[in-house]
Amino acid sequence: MSRVAFLTLVKSKYEKQATEKGVNNGFEDDLAPKKPGCENNFVLVKVQTWINGKEDTEFVGVGARFGPTIVSKEKNANQFNLTLSDPSDCCSLPNQKLKNDVIMVDRGNCKFTTKANNAEAVGASAILIINNQKELYKMVCEPDETDLDIKIPAVMLPHDAGASLKKTLLNNSNVSVQLYSPQRPLVDVAEVFLWLMAVGTILCASYWSAWSAKEAAIENDKLLKDAAEEIEHDKAVTGSGIVDINVTSAILFVVIASCFLVILYKLMSYWFIELLVVLFCIGGVEGLQTCLVFLLSRFFKHAGESYIKAPFFGAISHLTLAVSPFCIAFAVVWAVYRNVSFAWIGQDILGIALIITVLQIVHVPNLKVGTVLLGCAFLYDIFWVFLSKKLFHESVMIVVARGDKSGEDGIPMLLKIPRLFDPWGGYSIIGFGDILLPGLLVAFSLRYDWLTNKSLRAGYFLWAMIAYGLGLLITYVALNLMDGHGQPALLYIVPFTLGTFMMLGMKRGDLKVLWNKGEPDRPCPHVRLHEYEELEHIE
């Protein structure tokens, strides 16, 4: 839960490779000079290869500022033979005449535009420039350049890709390539399902939390009707298993979350990710077990109400003992096979179960605590997604969520769905905090509605859910407008959810009760009983 709130597109294997090689996710650099003939946006380019007529490796490069725009559809991209330049740097006219071949040259000794002009002069259809380092490099124009009427596309490939292609060509193999830069769809079905998953999780958790609160209130009334001395016992019963957040703990939560995020950023490695996987599995097992026991206890009531004592664990129901092995096995299987293509299903099941369980156990007691918690998380989210770049030269939240420094596909504390119709692949993800923190407020709204016997329309829950859904929807819109750059979801969700709640409370005159008490005044049966007895005695 410490990696609080963030929503982005996880990089595909191509983008991950490019970022590890030093090029950012969007390939947009506002500092790079633009001028007529040198004003292309930096884009990822797929370089599909064929060796002796058989399809082979697909490399990824980055397009230059200059030259024509690279075609976006594979069907429109032509396949051309690949030729080594002589001289290899192409700083002077190559010694060979080409017939629409793609020429491969080494970086260095002259300007990028000089290489491209020389390649075009001998009949090349495109130029692949091989970097002399592992990272990719953005090819821009010098401020004083004028010879920019370049008619062939230029793409830079990393050194290892160039070395592989050069070795193949030197072995007298015939190599042909195809260059294209597919565009991402404006909306992917993964985003729709992720939105439904987040909203559905809060919906289920809220109803469970409200149902438990209502049961506790009914039990409370029963105990109060029995005898006055039972009141203290009642307080112990209703407080059992529920953790109410206060203002101090709300602030500390965000401070501790920030510290843990920095630790993740600094110590991010394969073994640290493995530790997080273990912790996630422990939490996932507990969450899945709690949810399954709650659901199955409706059908196996006797097994749910009969207990045995176990060392270290105390009283455990027979139903819990029956469910636990399945939950443990499920988590272990996911951990072992978490890198396979369908492992996201297991991760989402464990994650949703964990979120629902936390929302059932942890409660926001009033609107004041909810405002402090969400307000601090709002600032936290903006700082670690956007402002942390000033201190760390990159977005700490995005680096941690995507696992850039670990060699893994990111931390497990998030829900994700593969982008099915995205040519670059990857996942749409949402952090646990984007569901948990607003979910605490939404669950509080439903508990309040049920305890005050408000109808769905006259209550707060319906409007809180709509506000959350709209806030998350706006996040996706911003995400797509920003070309897939990570967005702090709470930047949009908090104003919608918290703002709607407070405005409704002010309009209906409930704000004071919501802010301080968080529950309606309920007359105590003992007070009524003692008043009645006193009246009888007087008469």
Short mmCIF file of C-alpha atoms in Angstrom, two decimals, residues 129-446:
data_model
loop_
_atom_site.label_atom_id
_atom_site.label_comp_id
_atom_site.label_asym_id
_atom_site.label_seq_id
_atom_site.Cartn_x
_atom_site.Cartn_y
_atom_site.Cartn_z
CA ILE A 129 22.86 4.69 -37.84
CA ILE A 130 24.46 2.38 -35.28
CA ASN A 131 25.28 4.04 -32.01
CA ASN A 132 28.76 3.56 -30.54
CA GLN A 133 27.30 3.05 -27.06
CA LYS A 134 24.61 0.81 -25.56
CA GLU A 135 22.08 3.60 -25.20
CA LEU A 136 20.07 5.19 -27.96
CA TYR A 137 20.62 8.82 -28.94
CA LYS A 138 18.22 11.45 -30.23
CA MET A 139 19.39 12.60 -33.62
CA VAL A 140 18.87 16.36 -33.97
CA CYS A 141 20.15 19.11 -36.25
CA GLU A 142 22.86 21.63 -35.45
CA PRO A 143 21.62 25.24 -35.07
CA ASP A 144 23.64 26.42 -38.11
CA GLU A 145 22.66 23.58 -40.49
CA THR A 146 20.96 24.49 -43.76
CA ASP A 147 21.18 21.36 -45.93
CA LEU A 148 18.06 19.74 -44.46
CA ASP A 149 16.12 18.73 -47.55
CA ILE A 150 16.54 15.04 -46.72
CA LYS A 151 14.20 12.63 -48.48
CA ILE A 152 15.09 9.35 -46.73
CA PRO A 153 14.21 8.30 -43.15
CA ALA A 154 16.96 7.95 -40.56
CA VAL A 155 16.80 5.58 -37.59
CA MET A 156 19.28 4.99 -34.80
CA LEU A 157 19.80 1.48 -33.46
CA PRO A 158 21.67 0.52 -30.28
CA HIS A 159 25.19 -0.87 -30.56
CA ASP A 160 24.26 -4.49 -29.81
CA ALA A 161 21.62 -4.53 -32.57
CA GLY A 162 24.11 -3.08 -35.05
CA ALA A 163 26.80 -5.57 -34.07
CA SER A 164 24.38 -8.46 -34.63
CA LEU A 165 23.34 -7.20 -38.08
CA LYS A 166 26.94 -6.44 -39.11
CA LYS A 167 28.07 -9.94 -38.12
CA THR A 168 25.29 -11.47 -40.20
CA LEU A 169 26.18 -9.34 -43.24
CA LEU A 170 29.90 -10.18 -42.97
CA ASN A 171 28.97 -13.87 -43.10
CA ASN A 172 27.66 -13.21 -46.64
CA SER A 173 24.04 -13.66 -45.59
CA ASN A 174 21.33 -11.73 -47.36
CA VAL A 175 19.62 -9.38 -44.91
CA SER A 176 16.52 -7.31 -45.63
CA VAL A 177 14.70 -4.93 -43.30
CA GLN A 178 11.34 -3.22 -42.93
CA LEU A 179 10.92 0.06 -41.04
CA TYR A 180 7.63 1.29 -39.54
CA SER A 181 6.44 3.16 -36.45
CA PRO A 182 2.96 1.95 -35.40
CA GLN A 183 0.80 4.34 -33.43
CA ARG A 184 -0.99 3.51 -30.24
CA PRO A 185 -4.80 3.41 -30.34
CA LEU A 186 -6.50 6.34 -28.66
CA VAL A 187 -8.39 4.03 -26.31
CA ASP A 188 -7.62 0.39 -25.56
CA VAL A 189 -10.15 -2.07 -24.16
CA ALA A 190 -7.70 -2.70 -21.30
CA GLU A 191 -8.46 0.76 -19.93
CA VAL A 192 -12.19 0.03 -19.94
CA PHE A 193 -11.74 -3.22 -18.01
CA LEU A 194 -9.30 -1.60 -15.59
CA TRP A 195 -11.85 1.14 -14.88
CA LEU A 196 -14.55 -1.47 -14.26
CA MET A 197 -12.17 -3.43 -12.05
CA ALA A 198 -11.34 -0.42 -9.87
CA VAL A 199 -14.96 0.74 -9.55
CA GLY A 200 -16.20 -2.81 -8.92
CA THR A 201 -13.60 -3.39 -6.21
CA ILE A 202 -14.67 -0.28 -4.29
CA LEU A 203 -18.33 -1.20 -4.79
CA CYS A 204 -17.89 -4.69 -3.31
CA ALA A 205 -15.68 -3.48 -0.46
CA SER A 206 -18.11 -0.68 0.44
CA TYR A 207 -21.12 -2.99 0.66
CA TRP A 208 -19.19 -5.50 2.75
CA SER A 209 -17.97 -2.73 5.07
CA ALA A 210 -21.47 -1.21 5.39
CA TRP A 211 -23.07 -4.61 5.98
CA SER A 212 -20.57 -5.36 8.75
CA ALA A 213 -21.17 -1.94 10.33
CA LYS A 214 -24.93 -2.45 10.22
CA GLU A 215 -24.61 -5.92 11.79
CA ALA A 216 -22.41 -4.44 14.50
CA ALA A 217 -24.97 -1.69 15.13
CA ILE A 218 -27.79 -4.25 15.44
CA GLU A 219 -25.70 -6.33 17.82
CA ASN A 220 -24.89 -3.17 19.74
CA ASP A 221 -28.57 -2.37 20.19
CA LYS A 222 -29.30 -5.91 21.38
CA LEU A 223 -26.59 -5.75 23.98
CA LEU A 224 -27.72 -2.33 25.16
CA LYS A 225 -31.26 -3.61 25.68
CA ASP A 226 -30.06 -6.46 27.86
CA ALA A 227 -28.28 -4.59 30.66
CA ALA A 228 -26.29 -1.41 31.27
CA GLU A 229 -23.25 -3.34 32.44
CA GLU A 230 -22.95 -4.88 28.98
CA ILE A 231 -21.99 -1.51 27.43
CA GLU A 232 -18.29 -1.93 28.07
CA HIS A 233 -18.43 -5.44 26.65
CA ASP A 234 -20.22 -4.07 23.59
CA LYS A 235 -17.46 -1.57 22.91
CA ALA A 236 -14.94 -4.38 22.86
CA VAL A 237 -17.10 -6.41 20.52
CA THR A 238 -17.79 -3.68 17.96
CA GLY A 239 -14.15 -2.55 17.93
CA SER A 240 -12.81 -6.05 17.36
CA GLY A 241 -10.92 -6.38 14.09
CA ILE A 242 -11.66 -2.80 12.93
CA VAL A 243 -8.95 -0.13 12.76
CA ASP A 244 -10.14 3.48 12.78
CA ILE A 245 -7.68 5.95 11.25
CA ASN A 246 -7.11 9.25 13.08
CA VAL A 247 -5.59 12.51 11.80
CA THR A 248 -2.10 11.69 13.09
CA SER A 249 -2.03 8.24 11.54
CA ALA A 250 -3.32 9.67 8.24
CA ILE A 251 -0.39 12.09 8.06
CA LEU A 252 2.10 9.44 9.21
CA PHE A 253 0.82 7.05 6.58
CA VAL A 254 1.78 9.42 3.76
CA VAL A 255 5.15 10.25 5.37
CA ILE A 256 6.00 6.55 5.77
CA ALA A 257 4.78 5.89 2.22
CA SER A 258 7.18 8.56 0.92
CA CYS A 259 10.10 7.06 2.85
CA PHE A 260 9.31 3.57 1.58
CA LEU A 261 9.02 4.86 -1.99
CA VAL A 262 12.51 6.38 -1.79
CA ILE A 263 13.85 3.10 -0.37
CA LEU A 264 12.25 1.25 -3.27
CA TYR A 265 13.78 3.71 -5.73
CA LYS A 266 17.28 3.50 -4.24
CA LEU A 267 17.36 -0.24 -3.60
CA MET A 268 15.41 -1.34 -6.66
CA SER A 269 16.93 -4.61 -7.83
CA TYR A 270 15.94 -8.14 -8.76
CA TRP A 271 16.25 -9.38 -5.17
CA PHE A 272 14.32 -6.45 -3.74
CA ILE A 273 11.48 -7.16 -6.16
CA GLU A 274 11.56 -10.78 -5.01
CA LEU A 275 11.13 -9.58 -1.41
CA LEU A 276 8.14 -7.46 -2.46
CA VAL A 277 6.66 -10.49 -4.23
CA VAL A 278 6.89 -12.49 -1.00
CA LEU A 279 5.23 -9.69 0.99
CA PHE A 280 2.55 -9.32 -1.65
CA CYS A 281 1.84 -13.06 -1.56
CA ILE A 282 1.47 -12.98 2.23
CA GLY A 283 -1.00 -10.10 2.00
CA GLY A 284 -2.75 -11.69 -0.97
CA VAL A 285 -3.19 -15.00 0.87
CA GLU A 286 -4.70 -13.23 3.87
CA GLY A 287 -7.00 -11.17 1.65
CA LEU A 288 -8.13 -14.08 -0.50
CA GLN A 289 -8.70 -16.24 2.56
CA THR A 290 -10.78 -13.53 4.28
CA CYS A 291 -12.94 -12.98 1.21
CA LEU A 292 -13.50 -16.69 0.56
CA VAL A 293 -14.36 -17.42 4.20
CA PHE A 294 -16.86 -14.56 4.21
CA LEU A 295 -18.54 -15.81 1.02
CA LEU A 296 -18.51 -19.52 1.86
CA SER A 297 -19.71 -19.02 5.44
CA ARG A 298 -23.16 -18.24 3.99
CA PHE A 299 -23.30 -21.78 2.57
CA PHE A 300 -21.27 -23.63 5.24
CA LYS A 301 -22.47 -21.86 8.35
CA HIS A 302 -21.57 -24.65 10.76
CA ALA A 303 -17.97 -24.90 9.48
CA GLY A 304 -17.65 -21.14 9.74
CA GLU A 305 -18.84 -21.04 13.35
CA SER A 306 -16.94 -24.06 14.74
CA TYR A 307 -13.38 -23.35 15.90
CA ILE A 308 -10.24 -25.13 16.99
CA LYS A 309 -7.26 -23.69 18.80
CA ALA A 310 -3.96 -23.60 16.93
CA PRO A 311 -0.54 -22.64 18.31
CA PHE A 312 0.46 -19.03 17.55
CA PHE A 313 -2.84 -18.40 15.70
CA GLY A 314 -5.41 -18.93 18.43
CA ALA A 315 -8.98 -19.88 17.51
CA ILE A 316 -9.40 -20.74 13.81
CA SER A 317 -12.62 -21.84 12.16
CA HIS A 318 -12.83 -25.13 10.29
CA LEU A 319 -13.75 -23.19 7.15
CA THR A 320 -10.59 -21.11 7.40
CA LEU A 321 -8.51 -24.28 7.73
CA ALA A 322 -10.19 -25.71 4.64
CA VAL A 323 -9.68 -22.56 2.53
CA SER A 324 -6.11 -21.67 3.59
CA PRO A 325 -4.26 -24.40 1.61
CA PHE A 326 -5.98 -23.30 -1.61
CA CYS A 327 -5.09 -19.65 -1.00
CA ILE A 328 -1.46 -20.47 -0.23
CA ALA A 329 -1.18 -22.72 -3.29
CA PHE A 330 -2.74 -20.04 -5.50
CA ALA A 331 -0.23 -17.41 -4.34
CA VAL A 332 2.74 -19.76 -4.69
CA VAL A 333 1.76 -20.78 -8.22
CA TRP A 334 1.38 -17.12 -9.20
CA ALA A 335 4.79 -16.23 -7.69
CA VAL A 336 6.52 -19.06 -9.56
CA TYR A 337 4.87 -18.35 -12.92
CA ARG A 338 4.38 -14.58 -12.59
CA ASN A 339 6.38 -13.86 -15.74
CA VAL A 340 4.13 -15.84 -18.08
CA SER A 341 1.70 -13.95 -20.28
CA PHE A 342 -1.45 -14.76 -18.27
CA ALA A 343 0.03 -14.22 -14.78
CA TRP A 344 -1.66 -10.82 -14.57
CA ILE A 345 -4.93 -12.65 -13.83
CA GLY A 346 -3.54 -14.16 -10.63
CA GLN A 347 -1.95 -10.86 -9.62
CA ASP A 348 -5.25 -9.03 -10.05
CA ILE A 349 -7.19 -11.66 -8.07
CA LEU A 350 -4.75 -11.46 -5.16
CA GLY A 351 -4.63 -7.68 -5.37
CA ILE A 352 -8.40 -7.19 -5.43
CA ALA A 353 -8.86 -9.59 -2.51
CA LEU A 354 -6.21 -7.70 -0.54
CA ILE A 355 -7.78 -4.30 -1.28
CA ILE A 356 -11.29 -5.48 -0.31
CA THR A 357 -9.97 -6.94 2.94
CA VAL A 358 -8.10 -3.75 3.85
CA LEU A 359 -11.20 -1.65 3.16
CA GLN A 360 -13.18 -3.99 5.39
CA ILE A 361 -10.69 -3.71 8.28
CA VAL A 362 -9.50 -0.08 8.02
CA HIS A 363 -12.16 2.61 8.44
CA VAL A 364 -12.25 6.37 8.08
CA PRO A 365 -14.36 7.41 11.13
CA ASN A 366 -15.37 10.86 9.86
CA LEU A 367 -14.95 13.31 7.01
CA LYS A 368 -12.22 15.25 8.80
CA VAL A 369 -9.87 12.27 8.83
CA GLY A 370 -10.82 11.43 5.23
CA THR A 371 -10.01 14.98 4.13
CA VAL A 372 -6.61 14.94 5.82
CA LEU A 373 -5.75 11.52 4.41
CA LEU A 374 -6.81 12.27 0.85
CA GLY A 375 -5.37 15.79 0.98
CA CYS A 376 -1.93 14.49 2.02
CA ALA A 377 -2.13 11.71 -0.58
CA PHE A 378 -3.09 14.30 -3.22
CA LEU A 379 0.10 16.28 -2.53
CA TYR A 380 2.16 13.08 -2.24
CA ASP A 381 0.98 11.87 -5.62
CA ILE A 382 1.73 15.12 -7.43
CA PHE A 383 5.17 15.42 -5.84
CA TRP A 384 6.42 11.90 -6.58
CA VAL A 385 5.06 11.75 -10.13
CA PHE A 386 5.91 15.28 -11.31
CA LEU A 387 8.05 17.29 -8.88
CA SER A 388 10.47 14.48 -7.95
CA LYS A 389 12.05 14.98 -11.39
CA LYS A 390 13.64 18.17 -10.02
CA LEU A 391 15.48 16.25 -7.32
CA PHE A 392 16.10 12.86 -8.90
CA HIS A 393 16.14 13.82 -12.63
CA GLU A 394 13.34 11.31 -13.27
CA SER A 395 9.90 10.55 -11.90
CA VAL A 396 10.48 8.35 -8.86
CA MET A 397 6.92 7.00 -8.87
CA ILE A 398 7.05 5.97 -12.53
CA VAL A 399 10.50 4.36 -12.23
CA VAL A 400 9.41 2.31 -9.19
CA ALA A 401 6.05 1.28 -10.65
CA ARG A 402 7.59 0.08 -13.91
CA GLY A 403 10.61 -1.56 -12.27
CA ASP A 404 13.07 0.16 -14.61
CA LYS A 405 16.10 -0.66 -12.45
CA SER A 406 15.15 -4.19 -11.48
CA GLY A 407 15.03 -6.12 -14.74
CA GLU A 408 11.45 -7.08 -13.81
CA ASP A 409 8.09 -5.80 -15.10
CA GLY A 410 7.46 -3.63 -12.06
CA ILE A 411 6.34 -4.06 -8.47
CA PRO A 412 3.41 -6.41 -7.78
CA MET A 413 1.38 -3.89 -5.75
CA LEU A 414 -0.81 -2.86 -8.65
CA LEU A 415 -3.60 -4.13 -10.89
CA LYS A 416 -2.80 -4.55 -14.57
CA ILE A 417 -4.39 -5.68 -17.81
CA PRO A 418 -2.54 -6.25 -21.12
CA ARG A 419 -3.19 -3.72 -23.89
CA LEU A 420 -4.71 -6.14 -26.38
CA PHE A 421 -4.95 -3.82 -29.39
CA ASP A 422 -1.72 -1.89 -28.86
CA PRO A 423 0.96 -2.75 -31.47
CA TRP A 424 3.64 -1.99 -28.87
CA GLY A 425 2.06 -4.28 -26.30
CA GLY A 426 2.53 -3.48 -22.62
CA TYR A 427 -0.01 -3.14 -19.82
CA SER A 428 -2.42 -0.58 -18.43
CA ILE A 429 -1.92 -0.43 -14.68
CA ILE A 430 -3.39 1.24 -11.62
CA GLY A 431 -1.75 1.43 -8.21
CA PHE A 432 -3.43 0.05 -5.11
CA GLY A 433 -3.56 3.53 -3.60
CA ASP A 434 -5.74 4.83 -6.43
CA ILE A 435 -8.39 2.39 -5.24
CA LEU A 436 -7.68 2.07 -1.52
CA LEU A 437 -7.55 5.71 -0.47
CA PRO A 438 -10.68 6.95 -2.28
CA GLY A 439 -12.28 3.63 -1.36
CA LEU A 440 -11.95 4.46 2.34
CA LEU A 441 -14.06 7.57 1.81
CA VAL A 442 -16.61 5.84 -0.44
CA ALA A 443 -17.01 2.97 2.06
CA PHE A 444 -17.51 5.54 4.83
CA SER A 445 -20.29 7.18 2.79
CA LEU A 446 -22.22 3.91 2.47
#
